[in-house]
Amino acid sequence: MRRIGRALQTSGDETVGPPTLPEPVSERELHVLRFLATELTGPQIARELCVSLNTLRTHSRHIFGKLNVNSRSVAVSHAAQLGLI
């Protein structure tokens, strides 16, 4: 019983809120994330950013890695939960 009480006491000291990212998202990646949150297609986003589609894909891969996700929709959802967008 005492162990459970101690465990409950220490768990109350933990901070509650969004987890921090091991590697921060750059300003450019935040800009890309904001576009990913729109209904624009990849080629349309690339045009808006004045980059090639391959560059957009590279930014997206880096974002996905930093957020530990595998898709655009999950990246946008996770970024919103973290308050990034």
Short mmCIF file of C-alpha atoms in Angstrom, two decimals:
data_model
loop_
_atom_site.label_atom_id
_atom_site.label_comp_id
_atom_site.label_asym_id
_atom_site.label_seq_id
_atom_site.Cartn_x
_atom_site.Cartn_y
_atom_site.Cartn_z
CA MET A 1 0.00 0.00 0.00
CA ARG A 2 2.78 2.43 0.85
CA ARG A 3 4.43 1.85 -2.52
CA ILE A 4 1.22 2.70 -4.32
CA GLY A 5 0.85 5.86 -2.25
CA ARG A 6 4.40 6.90 -3.06
CA ALA A 7 3.88 6.16 -6.74
CA LEU A 8 0.76 8.29 -6.76
CA GLN A 9 2.56 11.11 -5.00
CA THR A 10 5.44 11.17 -7.47
CA SER A 11 3.15 10.90 -10.48
CA GLY A 12 1.41 14.07 -9.30
CA ASP A 13 4.66 16.01 -9.69
CA GLU A 14 4.85 15.37 -13.43
CA THR A 15 4.01 18.21 -15.74
CA VAL A 16 0.89 17.87 -17.83
CA GLY A 17 0.75 19.22 -21.35
CA PRO A 18 2.02 18.54 -24.82
CA PRO A 19 5.24 16.57 -25.08
CA THR A 20 8.31 18.40 -26.25
CA LEU A 21 9.95 17.40 -29.48
CA PRO A 22 13.42 15.82 -29.31
CA GLU A 23 14.39 17.93 -32.32
CA PRO A 24 12.67 21.29 -32.85
CA VAL A 25 10.84 22.07 -36.07
CA SER A 26 12.52 24.83 -38.08
CA GLU A 27 10.75 28.01 -39.20
CA ARG A 28 10.71 26.71 -42.79
CA GLU A 29 9.21 23.41 -41.64
CA LEU A 30 6.53 25.32 -39.71
CA HIS A 31 5.76 27.24 -42.90
CA VAL A 32 5.44 23.94 -44.79
CA LEU A 33 3.28 22.48 -41.99
CA ARG A 34 0.86 25.37 -42.31
CA PHE A 35 0.49 24.61 -46.01
CA LEU A 36 0.11 20.89 -45.31
CA ALA A 37 -2.85 21.80 -43.11
CA THR A 38 -4.66 23.26 -46.12
CA GLU A 39 -6.49 21.41 -48.87
CA LEU A 40 -3.78 22.23 -51.40
CA THR A 41 -2.11 19.33 -53.18
CA GLY A 42 1.63 18.70 -53.01
CA PRO A 43 2.32 20.31 -56.41
CA GLN A 44 0.22 23.34 -55.45
CA ILE A 45 2.09 23.75 -52.16
CA ALA A 46 5.44 23.42 -53.95
CA ARG A 47 4.38 26.17 -56.37
CA GLU A 48 3.28 28.43 -53.51
CA LEU A 49 6.61 27.89 -51.73
CA CYS A 50 8.59 28.30 -54.99
CA VAL A 51 10.30 24.94 -54.51
CA SER A 52 10.31 21.69 -56.44
CA LEU A 53 7.99 18.87 -55.48
CA ASN A 54 11.05 16.87 -54.39
CA THR A 55 12.08 19.67 -52.01
CA LEU A 56 8.57 19.73 -50.56
CA ARG A 57 8.74 15.96 -50.07
CA THR A 58 12.10 16.33 -48.31
CA HIS A 59 10.69 18.97 -45.95
CA SER A 60 7.67 16.73 -45.32
CA ARG A 61 9.88 13.73 -44.52
CA HIS A 62 11.87 15.81 -42.03
CA ILE A 63 8.66 17.06 -40.42
CA PHE A 64 7.24 13.53 -40.23
CA GLY A 65 10.45 12.31 -38.62
CA LYS A 66 10.50 15.08 -36.03
CA LEU A 67 6.84 14.51 -35.17
CA ASN A 68 7.26 10.72 -35.34
CA VAL A 69 4.35 10.29 -37.76
CA ASN A 70 3.87 8.64 -41.15
CA SER A 71 1.29 10.75 -42.95
CA ARG A 72 0.31 14.31 -43.74
CA SER A 73 -3.00 14.15 -41.88
CA VAL A 74 -1.42 12.73 -38.72
CA ALA A 75 1.39 15.31 -38.93
CA VAL A 76 -1.15 18.14 -39.11
CA SER A 77 -3.19 16.69 -36.24
CA HIS A 78 -0.12 16.17 -34.06
CA ALA A 79 1.25 19.63 -34.86
CA ALA A 80 -2.09 21.15 -33.88
CA GLN A 81 -2.08 19.24 -30.59
CA LEU A 82 1.41 20.58 -29.89
CA GLY A 83 0.30 24.11 -30.69
CA LEU A 84 2.64 24.39 -33.66
CA ILE A 85 -0.14 25.36 -36.06
#
